[in-house]
Coordinates of C-alpha atoms in Angstrom, one line a residue:
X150 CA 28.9 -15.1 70.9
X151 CA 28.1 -11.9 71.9
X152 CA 29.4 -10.4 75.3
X153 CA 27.0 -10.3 78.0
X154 CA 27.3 -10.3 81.8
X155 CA 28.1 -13.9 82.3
X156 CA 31.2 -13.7 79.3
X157 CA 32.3 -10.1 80.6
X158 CA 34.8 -10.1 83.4
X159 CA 33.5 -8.0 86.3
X160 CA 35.6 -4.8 87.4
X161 CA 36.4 -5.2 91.4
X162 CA 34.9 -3.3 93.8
X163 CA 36.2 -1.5 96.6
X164 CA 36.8 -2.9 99.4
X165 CA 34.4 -0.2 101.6
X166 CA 31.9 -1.0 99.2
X167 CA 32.1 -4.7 99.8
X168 CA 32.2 -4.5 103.6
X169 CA 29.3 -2.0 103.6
X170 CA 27.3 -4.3 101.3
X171 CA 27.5 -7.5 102.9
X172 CA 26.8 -6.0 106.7
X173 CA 23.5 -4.4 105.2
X174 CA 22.9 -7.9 103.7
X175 CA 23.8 -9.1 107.2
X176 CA 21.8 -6.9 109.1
X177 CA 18.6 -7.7 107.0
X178 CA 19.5 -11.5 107.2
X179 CA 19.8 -11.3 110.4
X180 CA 16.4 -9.2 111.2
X181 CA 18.6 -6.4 112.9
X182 CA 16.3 -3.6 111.6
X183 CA 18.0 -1.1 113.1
X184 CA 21.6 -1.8 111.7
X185 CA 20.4 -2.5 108.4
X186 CA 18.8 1.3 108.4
X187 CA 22.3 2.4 109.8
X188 CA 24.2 1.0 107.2
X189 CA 22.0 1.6 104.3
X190 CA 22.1 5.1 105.5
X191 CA 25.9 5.6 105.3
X192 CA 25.8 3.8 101.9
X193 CA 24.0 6.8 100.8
X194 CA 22.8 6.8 96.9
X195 CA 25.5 3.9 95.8
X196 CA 23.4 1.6 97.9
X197 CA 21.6 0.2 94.9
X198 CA 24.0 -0.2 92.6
X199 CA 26.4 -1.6 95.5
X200 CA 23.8 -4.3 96.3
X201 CA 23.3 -5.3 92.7
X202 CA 27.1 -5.7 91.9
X203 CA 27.3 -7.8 94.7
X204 CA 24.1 -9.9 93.6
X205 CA 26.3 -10.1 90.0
X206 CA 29.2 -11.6 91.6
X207 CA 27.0 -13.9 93.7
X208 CA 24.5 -15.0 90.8
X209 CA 27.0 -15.3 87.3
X210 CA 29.1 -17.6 88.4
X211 CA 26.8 -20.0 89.8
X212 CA 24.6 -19.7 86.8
X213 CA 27.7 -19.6 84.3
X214 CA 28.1 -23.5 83.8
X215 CA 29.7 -23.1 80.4
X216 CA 30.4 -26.7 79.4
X217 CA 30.1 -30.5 79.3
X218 CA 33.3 -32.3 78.0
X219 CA 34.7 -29.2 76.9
X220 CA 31.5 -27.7 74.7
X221 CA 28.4 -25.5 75.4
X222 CA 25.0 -27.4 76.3
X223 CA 21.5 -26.9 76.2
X224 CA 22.0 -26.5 80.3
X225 CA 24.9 -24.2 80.2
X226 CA 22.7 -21.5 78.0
X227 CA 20.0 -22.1 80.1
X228 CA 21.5 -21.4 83.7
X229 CA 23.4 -18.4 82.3
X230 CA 19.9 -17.1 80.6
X231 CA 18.4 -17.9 84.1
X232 CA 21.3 -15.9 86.0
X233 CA 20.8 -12.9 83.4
X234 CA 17.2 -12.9 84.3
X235 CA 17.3 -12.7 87.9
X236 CA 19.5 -10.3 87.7
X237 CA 17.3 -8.0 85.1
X238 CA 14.2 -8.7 87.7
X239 CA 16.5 -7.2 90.4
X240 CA 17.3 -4.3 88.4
X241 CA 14.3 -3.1 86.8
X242 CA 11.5 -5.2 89.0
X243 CA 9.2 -2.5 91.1
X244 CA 8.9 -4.9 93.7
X245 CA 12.5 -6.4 93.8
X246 CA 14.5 -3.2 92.9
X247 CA 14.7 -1.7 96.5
X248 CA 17.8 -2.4 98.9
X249 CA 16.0 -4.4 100.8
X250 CA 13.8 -6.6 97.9
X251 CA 17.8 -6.9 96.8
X252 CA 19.1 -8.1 99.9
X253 CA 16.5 -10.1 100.1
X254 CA 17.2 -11.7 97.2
X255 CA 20.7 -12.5 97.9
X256 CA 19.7 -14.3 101.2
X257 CA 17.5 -16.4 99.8
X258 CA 19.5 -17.4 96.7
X259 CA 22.7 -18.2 99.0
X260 CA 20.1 -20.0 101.7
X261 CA 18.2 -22.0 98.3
X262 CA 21.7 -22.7 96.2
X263 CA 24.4 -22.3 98.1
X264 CA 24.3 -23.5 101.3
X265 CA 24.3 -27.1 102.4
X266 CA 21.0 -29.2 104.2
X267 CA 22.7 -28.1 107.4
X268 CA 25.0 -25.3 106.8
X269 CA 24.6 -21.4 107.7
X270 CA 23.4 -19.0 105.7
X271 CA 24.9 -16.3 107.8
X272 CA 28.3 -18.2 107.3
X273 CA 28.4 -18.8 103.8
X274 CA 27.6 -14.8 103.1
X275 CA 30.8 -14.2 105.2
X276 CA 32.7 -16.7 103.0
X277 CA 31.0 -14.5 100.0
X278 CA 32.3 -11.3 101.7
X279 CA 35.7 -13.0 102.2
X280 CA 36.2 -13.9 98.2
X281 CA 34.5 -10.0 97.2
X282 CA 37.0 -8.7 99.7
X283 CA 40.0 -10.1 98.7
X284 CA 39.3 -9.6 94.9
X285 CA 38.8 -5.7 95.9
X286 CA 42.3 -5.9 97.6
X287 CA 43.2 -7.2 94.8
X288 CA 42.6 -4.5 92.9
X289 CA 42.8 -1.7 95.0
X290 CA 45.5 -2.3 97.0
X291 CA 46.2 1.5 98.5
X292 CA 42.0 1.7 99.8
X293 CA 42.5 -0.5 102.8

């Protein structure tokens, strides 16, 4: 099978970038205009492509269901295709590919598949920031 983005291990990021990420995320999920223009302002031109590696960690392995008793199914190529696609639509999409169209995104995609009936959207994006963050310390040890 040919390596893609749901096969291909993805490279940490750094912790800053993490922590800047998810309160802009936050911020927008939270309707605090004001913070969210703070903190997309000190992201400077990484913003983007900060947003959309978080939306990669977020979305593959969700959509990465890569077996039933042991071998590939119809479903597991079809989530994965699905996960690929959302993720091309963020990238490349007029209307999606701006910080906040990507943010946006991510809300609704942890609210829609990854939260419980009940549970906290705002919560589970910490628990999000949480896993990101110690993957980052991880790999980066010295940046904290």
């Amino acid at each position: 099978m040919p390596e893609n983005t749901v096969t291909a291990p993805l490279a940490p990021m750094h912790p800053e970038d993490i922590a800047d990420a998810f309160a802009y995320i936050r911020a927008l999920q939270a309707d605090d205009i004001e913070t969210a223009c703070a903190v997309i302002d000190r992201m400077g031109p990484k913003a983007l492509q900060m947003l959309l590696d978080v939306a990669a960690r977020i979305v593959i392995p969700i959509t990465a269901t890569d077996d039933h008793d042991g071998e590939p199914c119809a479903h597991s190529f079809l989530a994965a295709a699905l996960g690929r696609l959302l993720l091309e639509l963020l990238c490349h999409s007029v209307c999606l590919a701006g910080a906040p169209g990507i943010a946006d995104t991510i809300v609704r995609f942890t609210e829609n598949i990854l939260t419980e009936d009940d549970g906290d959207v705002a919560d589970v994006l910490r628990q999000l920031e949480a896993a990101g963050m110690k993957q980052a310390m991880q790999a980066h040890p010295t940046t904290a």
